[in-house]
CSV table of N, CA, C and O in Angstrom, one decimal:
chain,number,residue,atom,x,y,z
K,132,UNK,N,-16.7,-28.5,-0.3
K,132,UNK,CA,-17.8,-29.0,0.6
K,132,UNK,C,-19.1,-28.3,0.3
K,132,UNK,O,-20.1,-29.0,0.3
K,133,UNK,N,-19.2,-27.1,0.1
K,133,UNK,CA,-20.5,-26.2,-0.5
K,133,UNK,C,-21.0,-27.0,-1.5
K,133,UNK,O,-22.0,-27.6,-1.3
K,134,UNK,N,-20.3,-27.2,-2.6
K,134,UNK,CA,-20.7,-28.0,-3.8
K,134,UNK,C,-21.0,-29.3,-3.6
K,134,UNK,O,-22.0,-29.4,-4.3
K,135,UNK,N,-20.9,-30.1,-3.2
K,135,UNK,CA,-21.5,-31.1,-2.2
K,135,UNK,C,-22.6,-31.0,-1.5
K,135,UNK,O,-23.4,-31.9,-1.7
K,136,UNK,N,-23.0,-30.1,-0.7
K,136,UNK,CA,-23.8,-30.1,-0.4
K,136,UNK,C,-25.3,-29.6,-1.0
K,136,UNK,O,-26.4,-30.1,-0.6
K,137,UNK,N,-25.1,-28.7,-1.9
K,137,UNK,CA,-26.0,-28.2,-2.8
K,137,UNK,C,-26.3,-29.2,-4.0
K,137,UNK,O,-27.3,-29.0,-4.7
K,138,UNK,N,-25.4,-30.3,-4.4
K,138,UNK,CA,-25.7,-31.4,-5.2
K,138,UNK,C,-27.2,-31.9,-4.7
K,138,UNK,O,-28.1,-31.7,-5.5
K,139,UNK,N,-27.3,-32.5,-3.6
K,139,UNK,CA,-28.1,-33.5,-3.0
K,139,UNK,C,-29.5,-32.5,-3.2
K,139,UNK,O,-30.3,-33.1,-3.8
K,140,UNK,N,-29.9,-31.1,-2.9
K,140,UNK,CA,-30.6,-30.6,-2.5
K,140,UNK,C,-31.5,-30.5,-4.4
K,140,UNK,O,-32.7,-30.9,-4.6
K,141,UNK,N,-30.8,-30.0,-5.2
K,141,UNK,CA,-31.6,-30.1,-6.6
K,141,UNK,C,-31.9,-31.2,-6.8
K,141,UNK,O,-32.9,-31.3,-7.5
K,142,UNK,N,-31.2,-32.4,-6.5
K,142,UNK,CA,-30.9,-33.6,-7.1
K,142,UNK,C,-32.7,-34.5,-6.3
K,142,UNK,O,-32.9,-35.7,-6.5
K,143,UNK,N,-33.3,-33.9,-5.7
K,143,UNK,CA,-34.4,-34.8,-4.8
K,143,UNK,C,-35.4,-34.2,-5.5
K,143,UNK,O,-36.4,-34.9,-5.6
K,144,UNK,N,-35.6,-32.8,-6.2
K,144,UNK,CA,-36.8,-32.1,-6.6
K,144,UNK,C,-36.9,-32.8,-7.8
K,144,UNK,O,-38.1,-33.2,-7.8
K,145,UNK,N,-36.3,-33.1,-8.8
K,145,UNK,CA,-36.6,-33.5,-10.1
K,145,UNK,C,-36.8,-34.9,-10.3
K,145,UNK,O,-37.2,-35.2,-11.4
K,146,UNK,N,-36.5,-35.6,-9.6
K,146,UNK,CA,-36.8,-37.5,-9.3
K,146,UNK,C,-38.1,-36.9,-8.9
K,146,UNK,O,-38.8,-37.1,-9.9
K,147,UNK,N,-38.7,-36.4,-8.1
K,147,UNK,CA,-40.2,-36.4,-7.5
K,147,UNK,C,-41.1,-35.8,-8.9
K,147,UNK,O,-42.2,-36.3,-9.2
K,148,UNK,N,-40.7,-34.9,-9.6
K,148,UNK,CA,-41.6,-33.9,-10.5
K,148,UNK,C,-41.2,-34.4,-12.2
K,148,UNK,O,-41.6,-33.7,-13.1
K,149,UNK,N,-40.4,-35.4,-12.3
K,149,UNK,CA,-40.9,-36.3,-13.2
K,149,UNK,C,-41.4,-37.5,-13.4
K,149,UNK,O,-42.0,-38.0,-14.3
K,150,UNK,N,-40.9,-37.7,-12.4
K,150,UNK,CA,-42.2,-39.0,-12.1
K,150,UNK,C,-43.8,-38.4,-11.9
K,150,UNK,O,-44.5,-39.2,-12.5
K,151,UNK,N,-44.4,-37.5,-11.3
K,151,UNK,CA,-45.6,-37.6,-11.1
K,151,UNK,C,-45.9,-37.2,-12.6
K,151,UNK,O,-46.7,-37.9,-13.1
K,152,UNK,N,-45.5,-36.1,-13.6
K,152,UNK,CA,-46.5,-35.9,-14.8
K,152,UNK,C,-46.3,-37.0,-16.1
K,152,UNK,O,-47.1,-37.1,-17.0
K,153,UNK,N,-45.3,-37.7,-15.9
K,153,UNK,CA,-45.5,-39.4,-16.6
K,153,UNK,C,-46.6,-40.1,-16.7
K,153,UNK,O,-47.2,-40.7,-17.6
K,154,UNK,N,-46.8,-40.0,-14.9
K,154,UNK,CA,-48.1,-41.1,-14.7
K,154,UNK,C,-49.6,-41.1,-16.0
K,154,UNK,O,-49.8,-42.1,-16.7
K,155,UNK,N,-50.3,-39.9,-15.9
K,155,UNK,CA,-51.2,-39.9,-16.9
K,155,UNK,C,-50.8,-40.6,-18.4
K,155,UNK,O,-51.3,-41.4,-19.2
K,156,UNK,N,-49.5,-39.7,-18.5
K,156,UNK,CA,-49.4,-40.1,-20.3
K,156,UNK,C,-49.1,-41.5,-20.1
K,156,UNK,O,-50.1,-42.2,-20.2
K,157,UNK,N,-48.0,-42.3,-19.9
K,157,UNK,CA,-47.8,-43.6,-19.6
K,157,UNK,C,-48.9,-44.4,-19.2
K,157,UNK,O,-48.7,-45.6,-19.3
K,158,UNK,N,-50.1,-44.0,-18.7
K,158,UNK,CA,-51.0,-45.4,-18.2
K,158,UNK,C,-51.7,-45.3,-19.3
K,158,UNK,O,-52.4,-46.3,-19.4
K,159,UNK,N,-51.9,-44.1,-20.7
K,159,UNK,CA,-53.0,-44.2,-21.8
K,159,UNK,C,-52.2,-45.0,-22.8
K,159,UNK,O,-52.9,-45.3,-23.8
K,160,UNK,N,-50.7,-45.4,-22.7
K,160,UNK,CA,-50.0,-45.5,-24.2
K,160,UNK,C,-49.4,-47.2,-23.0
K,160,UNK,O,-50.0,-48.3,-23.0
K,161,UNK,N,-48.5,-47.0,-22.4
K,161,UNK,CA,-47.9,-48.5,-22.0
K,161,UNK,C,-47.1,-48.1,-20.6
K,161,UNK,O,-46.2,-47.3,-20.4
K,162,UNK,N,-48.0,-49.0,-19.6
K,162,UNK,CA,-47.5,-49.0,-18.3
K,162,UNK,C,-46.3,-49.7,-17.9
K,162,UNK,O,-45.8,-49.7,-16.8
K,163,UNK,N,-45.9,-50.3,-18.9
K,163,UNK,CA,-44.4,-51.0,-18.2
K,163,UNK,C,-43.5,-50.1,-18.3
K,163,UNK,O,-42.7,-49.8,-17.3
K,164,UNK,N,-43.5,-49.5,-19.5
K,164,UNK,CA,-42.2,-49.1,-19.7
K,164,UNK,C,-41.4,-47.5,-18.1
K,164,UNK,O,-40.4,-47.0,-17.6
K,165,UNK,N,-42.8,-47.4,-18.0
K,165,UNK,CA,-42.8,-46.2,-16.8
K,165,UNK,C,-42.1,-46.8,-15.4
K,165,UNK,O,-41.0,-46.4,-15.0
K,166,UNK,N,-42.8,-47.6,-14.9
K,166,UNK,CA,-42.0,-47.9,-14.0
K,166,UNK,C,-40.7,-48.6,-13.8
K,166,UNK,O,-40.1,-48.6,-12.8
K,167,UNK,N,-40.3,-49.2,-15.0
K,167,UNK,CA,-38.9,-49.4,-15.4
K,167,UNK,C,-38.0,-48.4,-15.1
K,167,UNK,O,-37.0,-48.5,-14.4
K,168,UNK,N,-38.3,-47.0,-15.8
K,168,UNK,CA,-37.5,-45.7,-16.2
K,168,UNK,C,-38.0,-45.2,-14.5
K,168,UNK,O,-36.9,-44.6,-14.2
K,169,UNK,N,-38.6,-45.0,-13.6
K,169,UNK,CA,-38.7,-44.4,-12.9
K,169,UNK,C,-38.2,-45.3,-11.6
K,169,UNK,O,-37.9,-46.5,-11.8
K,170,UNK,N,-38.0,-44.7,-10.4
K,170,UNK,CA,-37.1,-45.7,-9.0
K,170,UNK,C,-38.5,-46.8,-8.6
K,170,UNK,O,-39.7,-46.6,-8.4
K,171,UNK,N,-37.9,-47.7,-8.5
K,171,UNK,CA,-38.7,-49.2,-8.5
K,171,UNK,C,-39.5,-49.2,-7.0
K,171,UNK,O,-40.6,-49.6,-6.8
K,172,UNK,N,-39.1,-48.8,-6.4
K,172,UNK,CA,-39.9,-49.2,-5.0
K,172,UNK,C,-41.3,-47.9,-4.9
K,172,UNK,O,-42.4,-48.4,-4.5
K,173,UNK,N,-41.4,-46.8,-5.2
K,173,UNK,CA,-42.3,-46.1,-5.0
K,173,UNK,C,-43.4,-45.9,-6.3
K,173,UNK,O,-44.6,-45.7,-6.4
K,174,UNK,N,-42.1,-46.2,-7.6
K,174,UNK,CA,-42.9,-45.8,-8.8
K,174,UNK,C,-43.8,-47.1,-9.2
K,174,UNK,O,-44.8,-46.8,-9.9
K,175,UNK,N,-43.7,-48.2,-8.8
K,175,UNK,CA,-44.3,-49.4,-8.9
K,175,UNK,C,-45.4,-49.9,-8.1
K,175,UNK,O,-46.1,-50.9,-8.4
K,176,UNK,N,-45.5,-49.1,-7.0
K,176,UNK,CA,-46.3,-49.1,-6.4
K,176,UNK,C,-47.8,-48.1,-6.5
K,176,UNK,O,-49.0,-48.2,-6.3
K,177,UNK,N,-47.0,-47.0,-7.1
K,177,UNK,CA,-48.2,-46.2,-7.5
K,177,UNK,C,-48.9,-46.2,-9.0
K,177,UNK,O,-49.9,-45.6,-9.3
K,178,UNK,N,-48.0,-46.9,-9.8
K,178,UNK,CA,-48.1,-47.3,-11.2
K,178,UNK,C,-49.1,-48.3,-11.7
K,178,UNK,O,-49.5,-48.5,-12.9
K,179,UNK,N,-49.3,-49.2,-10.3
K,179,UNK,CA,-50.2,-50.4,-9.8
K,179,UNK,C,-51.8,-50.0,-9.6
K,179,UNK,O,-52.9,-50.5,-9.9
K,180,UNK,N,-51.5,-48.7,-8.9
K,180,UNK,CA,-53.0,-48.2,-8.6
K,180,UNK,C,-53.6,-47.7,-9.9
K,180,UNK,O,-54.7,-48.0,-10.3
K,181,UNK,N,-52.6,-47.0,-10.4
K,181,UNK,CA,-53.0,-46.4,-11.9
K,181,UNK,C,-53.5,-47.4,-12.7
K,181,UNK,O,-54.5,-47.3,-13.3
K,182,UNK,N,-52.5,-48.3,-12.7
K,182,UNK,CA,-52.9,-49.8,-14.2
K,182,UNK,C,-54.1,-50.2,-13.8
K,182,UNK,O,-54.9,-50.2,-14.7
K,183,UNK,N,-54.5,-50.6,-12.4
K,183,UNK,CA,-55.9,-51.1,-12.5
K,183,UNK,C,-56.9,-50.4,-12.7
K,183,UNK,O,-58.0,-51.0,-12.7
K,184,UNK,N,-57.0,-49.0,-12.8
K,184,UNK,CA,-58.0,-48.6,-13.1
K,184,UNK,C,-59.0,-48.0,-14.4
K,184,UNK,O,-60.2,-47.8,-14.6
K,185,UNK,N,-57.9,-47.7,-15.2
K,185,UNK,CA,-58.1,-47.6,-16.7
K,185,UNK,C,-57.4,-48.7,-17.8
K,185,UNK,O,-58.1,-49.1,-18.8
K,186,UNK,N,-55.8,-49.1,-17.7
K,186,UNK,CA,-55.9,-49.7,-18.7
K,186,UNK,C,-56.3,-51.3,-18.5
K,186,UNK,O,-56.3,-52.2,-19.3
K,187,UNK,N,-56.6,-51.4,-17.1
K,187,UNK,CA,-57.1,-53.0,-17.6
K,187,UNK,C,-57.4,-53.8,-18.7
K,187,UNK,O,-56.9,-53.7,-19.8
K,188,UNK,N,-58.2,-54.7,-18.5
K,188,UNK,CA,-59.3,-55.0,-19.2
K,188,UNK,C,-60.5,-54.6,-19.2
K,188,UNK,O,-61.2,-54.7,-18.2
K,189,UNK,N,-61.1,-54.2,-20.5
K,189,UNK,CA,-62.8,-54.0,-20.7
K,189,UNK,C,-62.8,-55.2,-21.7
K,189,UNK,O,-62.2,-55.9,-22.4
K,190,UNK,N,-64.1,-55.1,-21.0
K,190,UNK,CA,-65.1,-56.5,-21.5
K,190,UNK,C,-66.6,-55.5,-21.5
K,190,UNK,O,-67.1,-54.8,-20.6
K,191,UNK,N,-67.1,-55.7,-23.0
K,191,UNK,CA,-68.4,-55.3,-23.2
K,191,UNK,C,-69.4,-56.6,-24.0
K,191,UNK,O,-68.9,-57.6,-24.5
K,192,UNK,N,-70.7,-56.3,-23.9
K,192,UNK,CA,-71.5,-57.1,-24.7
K,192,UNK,C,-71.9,-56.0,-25.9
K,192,UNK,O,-72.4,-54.9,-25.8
K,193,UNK,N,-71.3,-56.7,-27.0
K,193,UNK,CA,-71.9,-56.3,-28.2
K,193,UNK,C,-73.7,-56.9,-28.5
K,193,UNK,O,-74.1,-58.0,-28.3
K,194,UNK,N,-74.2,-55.7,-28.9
K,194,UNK,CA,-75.6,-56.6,-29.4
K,194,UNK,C,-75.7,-56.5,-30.4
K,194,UNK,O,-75.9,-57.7,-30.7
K,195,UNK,N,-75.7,-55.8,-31.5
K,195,UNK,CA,-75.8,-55.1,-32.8
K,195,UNK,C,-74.5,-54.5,-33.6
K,195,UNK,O,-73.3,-54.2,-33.2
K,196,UNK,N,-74.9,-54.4,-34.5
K,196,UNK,CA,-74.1,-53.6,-35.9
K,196,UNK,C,-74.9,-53.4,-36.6
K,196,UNK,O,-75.2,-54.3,-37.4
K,197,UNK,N,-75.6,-51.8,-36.7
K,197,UNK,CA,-76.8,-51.7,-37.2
K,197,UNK,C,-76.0,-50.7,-38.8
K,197,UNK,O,-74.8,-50.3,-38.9
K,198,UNK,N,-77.4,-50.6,-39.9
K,198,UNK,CA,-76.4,-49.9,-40.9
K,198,UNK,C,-77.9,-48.5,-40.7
K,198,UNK,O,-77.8,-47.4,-41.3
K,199,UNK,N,-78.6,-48.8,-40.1
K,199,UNK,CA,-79.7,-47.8,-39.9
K,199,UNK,C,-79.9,-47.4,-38.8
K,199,UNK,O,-80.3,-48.1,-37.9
K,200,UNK,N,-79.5,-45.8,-38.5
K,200,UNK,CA,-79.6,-45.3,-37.5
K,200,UNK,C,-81.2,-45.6,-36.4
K,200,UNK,O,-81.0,-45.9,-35.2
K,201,UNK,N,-82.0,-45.4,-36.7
K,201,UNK,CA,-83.6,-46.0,-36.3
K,201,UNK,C,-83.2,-47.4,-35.6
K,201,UNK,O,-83.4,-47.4,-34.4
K,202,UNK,N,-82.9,-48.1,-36.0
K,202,UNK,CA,-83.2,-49.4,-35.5
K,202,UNK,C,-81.8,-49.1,-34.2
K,202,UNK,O,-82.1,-48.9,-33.0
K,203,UNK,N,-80.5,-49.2,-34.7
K,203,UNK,CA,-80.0,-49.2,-33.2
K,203,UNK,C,-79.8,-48.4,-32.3
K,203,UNK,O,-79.1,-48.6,-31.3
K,204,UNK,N,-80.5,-47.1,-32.4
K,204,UNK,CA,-82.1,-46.5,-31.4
K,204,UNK,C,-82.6,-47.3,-30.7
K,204,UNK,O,-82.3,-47.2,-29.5
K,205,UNK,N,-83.4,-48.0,-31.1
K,205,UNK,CA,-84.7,-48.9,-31.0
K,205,UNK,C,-84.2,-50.2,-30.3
K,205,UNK,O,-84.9,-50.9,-29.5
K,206,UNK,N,-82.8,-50.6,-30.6
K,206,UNK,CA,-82.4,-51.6,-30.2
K,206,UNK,C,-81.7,-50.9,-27.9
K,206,UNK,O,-81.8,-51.4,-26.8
K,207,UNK,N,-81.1,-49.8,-28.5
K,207,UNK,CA,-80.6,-49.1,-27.3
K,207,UNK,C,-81.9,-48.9,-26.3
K,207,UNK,O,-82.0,-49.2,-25.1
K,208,UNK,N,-82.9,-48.2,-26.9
K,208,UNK,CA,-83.9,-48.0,-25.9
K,208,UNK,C,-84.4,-49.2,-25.3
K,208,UNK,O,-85.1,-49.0,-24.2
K,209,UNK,N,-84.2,-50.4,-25.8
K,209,UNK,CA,-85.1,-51.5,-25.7
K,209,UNK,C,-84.1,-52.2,-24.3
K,209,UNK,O,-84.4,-52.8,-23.3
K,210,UNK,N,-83.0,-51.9,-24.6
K,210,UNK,CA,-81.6,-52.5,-23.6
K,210,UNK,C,-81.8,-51.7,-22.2
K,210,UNK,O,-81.6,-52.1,-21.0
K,211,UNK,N,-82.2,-50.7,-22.5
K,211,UNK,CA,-82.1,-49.3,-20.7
K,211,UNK,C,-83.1,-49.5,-20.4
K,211,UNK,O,-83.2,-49.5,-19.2
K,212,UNK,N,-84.6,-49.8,-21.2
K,212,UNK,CA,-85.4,-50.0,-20.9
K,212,UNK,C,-85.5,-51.5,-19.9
K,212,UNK,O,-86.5,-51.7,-19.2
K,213,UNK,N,-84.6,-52.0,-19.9
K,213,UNK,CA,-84.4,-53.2,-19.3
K,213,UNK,C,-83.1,-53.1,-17.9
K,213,UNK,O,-82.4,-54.0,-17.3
K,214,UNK,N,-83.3,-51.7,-17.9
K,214,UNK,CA,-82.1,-51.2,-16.8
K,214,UNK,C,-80.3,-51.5,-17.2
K,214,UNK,O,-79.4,-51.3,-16.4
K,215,UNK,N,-80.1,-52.1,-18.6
K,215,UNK,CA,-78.8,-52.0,-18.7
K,215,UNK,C,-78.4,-50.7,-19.1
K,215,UNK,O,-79.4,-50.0,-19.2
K,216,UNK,N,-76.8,-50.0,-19.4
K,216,UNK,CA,-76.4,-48.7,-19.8
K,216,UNK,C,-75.7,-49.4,-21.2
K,216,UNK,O,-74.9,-50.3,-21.3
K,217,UNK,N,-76.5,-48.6,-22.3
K,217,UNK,CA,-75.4,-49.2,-23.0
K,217,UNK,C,-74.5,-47.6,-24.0
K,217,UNK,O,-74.3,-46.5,-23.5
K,218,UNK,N,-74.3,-48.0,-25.3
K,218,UNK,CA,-73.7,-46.8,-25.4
K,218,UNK,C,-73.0,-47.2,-27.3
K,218,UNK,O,-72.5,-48.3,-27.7
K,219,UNK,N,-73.1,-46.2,-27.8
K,219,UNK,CA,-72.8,-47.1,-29.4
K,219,UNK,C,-71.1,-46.2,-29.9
K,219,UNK,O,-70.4,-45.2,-29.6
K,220,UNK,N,-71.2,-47.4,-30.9
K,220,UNK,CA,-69.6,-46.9,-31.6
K,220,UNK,C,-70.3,-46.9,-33.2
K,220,UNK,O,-71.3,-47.6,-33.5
K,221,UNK,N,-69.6,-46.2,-33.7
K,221,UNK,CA,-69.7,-46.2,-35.3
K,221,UNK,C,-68.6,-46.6,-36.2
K,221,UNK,O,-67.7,-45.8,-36.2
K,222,UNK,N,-68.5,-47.6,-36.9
K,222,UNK,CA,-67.6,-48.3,-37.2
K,222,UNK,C,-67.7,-48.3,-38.5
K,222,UNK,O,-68.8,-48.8,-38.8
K,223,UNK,N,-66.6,-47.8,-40.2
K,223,UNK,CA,-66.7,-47.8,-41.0
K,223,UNK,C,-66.3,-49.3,-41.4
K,223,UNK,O,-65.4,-49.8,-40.7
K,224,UNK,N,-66.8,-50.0,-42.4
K,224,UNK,CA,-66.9,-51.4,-42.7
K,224,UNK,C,-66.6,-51.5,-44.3
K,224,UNK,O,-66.7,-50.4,-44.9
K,225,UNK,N,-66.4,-52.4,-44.8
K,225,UNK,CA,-66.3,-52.3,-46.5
K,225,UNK,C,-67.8,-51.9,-47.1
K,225,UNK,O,-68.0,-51.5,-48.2
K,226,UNK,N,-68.8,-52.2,-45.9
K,226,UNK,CA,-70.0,-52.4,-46.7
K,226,UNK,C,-70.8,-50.7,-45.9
K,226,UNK,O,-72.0,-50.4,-45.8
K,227,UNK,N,-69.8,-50.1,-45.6
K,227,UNK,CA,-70.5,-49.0,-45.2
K,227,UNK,C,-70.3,-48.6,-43.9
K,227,UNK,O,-69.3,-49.2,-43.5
K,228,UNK,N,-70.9,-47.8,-43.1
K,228,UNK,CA,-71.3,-47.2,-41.4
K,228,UNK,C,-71.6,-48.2,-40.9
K,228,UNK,O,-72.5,-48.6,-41.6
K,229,UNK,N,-71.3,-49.0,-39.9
K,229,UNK,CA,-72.2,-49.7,-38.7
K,229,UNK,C,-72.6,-49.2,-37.6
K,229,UNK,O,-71.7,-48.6,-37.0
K,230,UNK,N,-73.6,-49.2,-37.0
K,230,UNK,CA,-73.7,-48.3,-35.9
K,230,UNK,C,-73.2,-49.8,-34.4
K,230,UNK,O,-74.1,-50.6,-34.1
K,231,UNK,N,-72.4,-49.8,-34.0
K,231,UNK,CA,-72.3,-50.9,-33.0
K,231,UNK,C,-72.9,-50.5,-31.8
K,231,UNK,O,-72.9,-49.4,-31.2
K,232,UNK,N,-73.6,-51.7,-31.5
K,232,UNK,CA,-74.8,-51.4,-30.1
K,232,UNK,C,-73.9,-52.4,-29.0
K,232,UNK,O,-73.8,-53.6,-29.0
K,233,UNK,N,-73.3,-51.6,-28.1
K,233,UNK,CA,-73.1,-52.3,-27.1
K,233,UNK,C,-73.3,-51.8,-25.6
K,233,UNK,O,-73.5,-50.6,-25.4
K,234,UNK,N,-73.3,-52.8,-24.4
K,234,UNK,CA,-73.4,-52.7,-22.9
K,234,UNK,C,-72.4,-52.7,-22.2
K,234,UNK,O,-71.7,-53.7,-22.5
K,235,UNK,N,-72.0,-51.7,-21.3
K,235,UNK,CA,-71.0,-51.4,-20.6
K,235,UNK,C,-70.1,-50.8,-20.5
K,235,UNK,O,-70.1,-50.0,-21.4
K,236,UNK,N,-69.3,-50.6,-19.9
K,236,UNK,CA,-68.2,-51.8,-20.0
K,236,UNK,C,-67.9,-52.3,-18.6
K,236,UNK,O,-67.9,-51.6,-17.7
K,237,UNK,N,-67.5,-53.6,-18.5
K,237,UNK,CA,-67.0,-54.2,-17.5
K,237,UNK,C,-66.0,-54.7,-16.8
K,237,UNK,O,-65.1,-55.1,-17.6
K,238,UNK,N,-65.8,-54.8,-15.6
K,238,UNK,CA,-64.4,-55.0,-15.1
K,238,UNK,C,-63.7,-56.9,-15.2
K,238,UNK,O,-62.6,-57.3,-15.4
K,239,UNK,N,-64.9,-57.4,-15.1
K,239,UNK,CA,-64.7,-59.1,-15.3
K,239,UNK,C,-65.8,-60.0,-17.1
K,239,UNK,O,-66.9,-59.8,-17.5
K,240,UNK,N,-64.8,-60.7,-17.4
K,240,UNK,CA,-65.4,-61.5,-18.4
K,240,UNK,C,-67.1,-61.8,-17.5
K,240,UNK,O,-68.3,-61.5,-17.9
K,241,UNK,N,-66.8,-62.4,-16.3
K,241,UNK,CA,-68.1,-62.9,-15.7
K,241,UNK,C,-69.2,-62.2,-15.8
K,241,UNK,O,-70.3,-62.4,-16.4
K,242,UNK,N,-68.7,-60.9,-15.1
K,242,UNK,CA,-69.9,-59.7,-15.2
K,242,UNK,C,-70.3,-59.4,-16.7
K,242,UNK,O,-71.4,-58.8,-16.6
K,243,UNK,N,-69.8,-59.7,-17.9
K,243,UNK,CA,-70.1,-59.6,-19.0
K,243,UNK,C,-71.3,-60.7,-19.3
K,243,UNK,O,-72.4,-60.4,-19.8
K,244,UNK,N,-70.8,-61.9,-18.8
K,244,UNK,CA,-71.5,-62.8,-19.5
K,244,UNK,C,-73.0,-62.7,-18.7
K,244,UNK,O,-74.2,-62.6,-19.2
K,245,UNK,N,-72.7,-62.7,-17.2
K,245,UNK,CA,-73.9,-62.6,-16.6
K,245,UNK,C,-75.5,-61.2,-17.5
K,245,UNK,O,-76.7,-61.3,-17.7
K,246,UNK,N,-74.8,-60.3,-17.8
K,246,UNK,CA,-75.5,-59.1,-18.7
K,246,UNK,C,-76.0,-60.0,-19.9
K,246,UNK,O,-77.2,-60.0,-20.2
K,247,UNK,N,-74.8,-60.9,-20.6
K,247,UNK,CA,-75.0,-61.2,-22.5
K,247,UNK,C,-76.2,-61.8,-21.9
K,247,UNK,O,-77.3,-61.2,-22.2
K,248,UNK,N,-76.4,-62.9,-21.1
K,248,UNK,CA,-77.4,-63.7,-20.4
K,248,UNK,C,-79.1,-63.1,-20.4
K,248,UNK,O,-80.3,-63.4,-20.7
K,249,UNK,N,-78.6,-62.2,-19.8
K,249,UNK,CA,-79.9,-61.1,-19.6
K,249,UNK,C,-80.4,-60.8,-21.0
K,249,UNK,O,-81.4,-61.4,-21.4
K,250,UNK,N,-79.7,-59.9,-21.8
K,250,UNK,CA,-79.7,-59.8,-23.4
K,250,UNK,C,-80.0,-60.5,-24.3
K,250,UNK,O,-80.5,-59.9,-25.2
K,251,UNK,N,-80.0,-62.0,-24.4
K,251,UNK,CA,-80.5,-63.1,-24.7
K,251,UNK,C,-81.6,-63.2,-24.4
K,251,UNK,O,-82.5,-63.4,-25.2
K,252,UNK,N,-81.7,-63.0,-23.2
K,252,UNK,CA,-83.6,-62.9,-22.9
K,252,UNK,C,-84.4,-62.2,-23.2
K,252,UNK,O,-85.6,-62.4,-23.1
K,253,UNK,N,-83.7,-61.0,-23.6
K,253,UNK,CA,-84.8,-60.0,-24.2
K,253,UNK,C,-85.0,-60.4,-25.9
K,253,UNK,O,-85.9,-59.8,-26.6
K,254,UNK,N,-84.2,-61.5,-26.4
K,254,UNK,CA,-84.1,-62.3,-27.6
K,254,UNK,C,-83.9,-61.2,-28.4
K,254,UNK,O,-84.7,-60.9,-29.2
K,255,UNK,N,-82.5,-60.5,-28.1
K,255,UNK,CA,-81.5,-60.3,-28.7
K,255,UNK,C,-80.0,-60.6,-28.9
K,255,UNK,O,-79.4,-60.8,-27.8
K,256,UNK,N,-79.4,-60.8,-30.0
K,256,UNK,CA,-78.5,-61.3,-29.9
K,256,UNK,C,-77.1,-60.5,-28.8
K,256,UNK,O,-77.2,-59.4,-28.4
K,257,UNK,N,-76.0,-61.4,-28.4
K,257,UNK,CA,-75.3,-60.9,-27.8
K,257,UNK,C,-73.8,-61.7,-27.5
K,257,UNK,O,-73.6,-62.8,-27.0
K,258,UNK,N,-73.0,-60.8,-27.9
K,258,UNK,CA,-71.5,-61.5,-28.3
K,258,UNK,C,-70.1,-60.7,-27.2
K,258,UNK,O,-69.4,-59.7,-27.5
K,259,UNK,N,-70.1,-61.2,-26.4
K,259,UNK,CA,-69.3,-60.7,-25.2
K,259,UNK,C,-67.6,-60.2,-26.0
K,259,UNK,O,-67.3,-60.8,-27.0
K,260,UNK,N,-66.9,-59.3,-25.5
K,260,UNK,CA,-65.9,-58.7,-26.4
K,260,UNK,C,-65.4,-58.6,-25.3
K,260,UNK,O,-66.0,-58.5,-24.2
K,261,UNK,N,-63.6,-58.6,-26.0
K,261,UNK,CA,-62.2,-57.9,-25.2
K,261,UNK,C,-62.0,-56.7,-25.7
K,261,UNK,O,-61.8,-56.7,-26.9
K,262,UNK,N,-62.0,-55.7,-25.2
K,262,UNK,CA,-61.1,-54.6,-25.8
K,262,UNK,C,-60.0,-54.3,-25.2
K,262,UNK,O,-59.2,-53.5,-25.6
């Protein structure tokens, strides 16, 4: 009867304290597989709050792929200047460095397009992306 009873008591601390340090690594690599491996009614529920907030979907407007640092400068100041945030990636290409000029990132395609819209009128080009 001792041993029985001391079963149940370790057996509740370790369901709770691996489940919570999964959460981080599992929502950057693949959120399914977590709440599978973990008890379905609690871990699915908090796995939910997690998914929507980082690995969703991003949607950015690309404007540029510059190969000269100066210009998508010039292109970025011209975008904040116009109250968007934008923010660059550098991307090696067969043909060299690109500096990619893009805005955002966003939570809806719409909210993207409504921005590319804007970007267009500053008569620059602008190519809405999934990542």
């Amino acid at each position: 009867m001792t041993e029985g009873a001391a079963a149940p008591v370790p057996s509740t601390p370790p369901a709770q304290t691996p489940a919570s340090p999964p959460r981080p690594s599992s929502a950057g690599g693949s959120a399914a597989p977590a709440p599978a491996t973990a008890p379905a009614a609690g871990s699915a529920t908090a796995a939910k709050g997690g998914a929507t907030d980082a690995p969703r979907v991003r949607v950015v407007v690309q404007v540029g792929a510059y190969a000269e640092p100066a210009r998508a400068q010039e292109v970025r100041q011209r975008l904040e200047r116009a109250g968007l945030k934008t923010y660059t990636h550098v991307a090696e290409t067969p043909e060299g460095k690109r500096i990619r000029v893009r805005v955002g990132p966003f939570d809806s395609r719409a909210e993207a397009e409504k921005v590319a819209e804007k970007v267009k009128k500053l008569g620059l080009p602008a190519a809405v992306l999934t990542l």
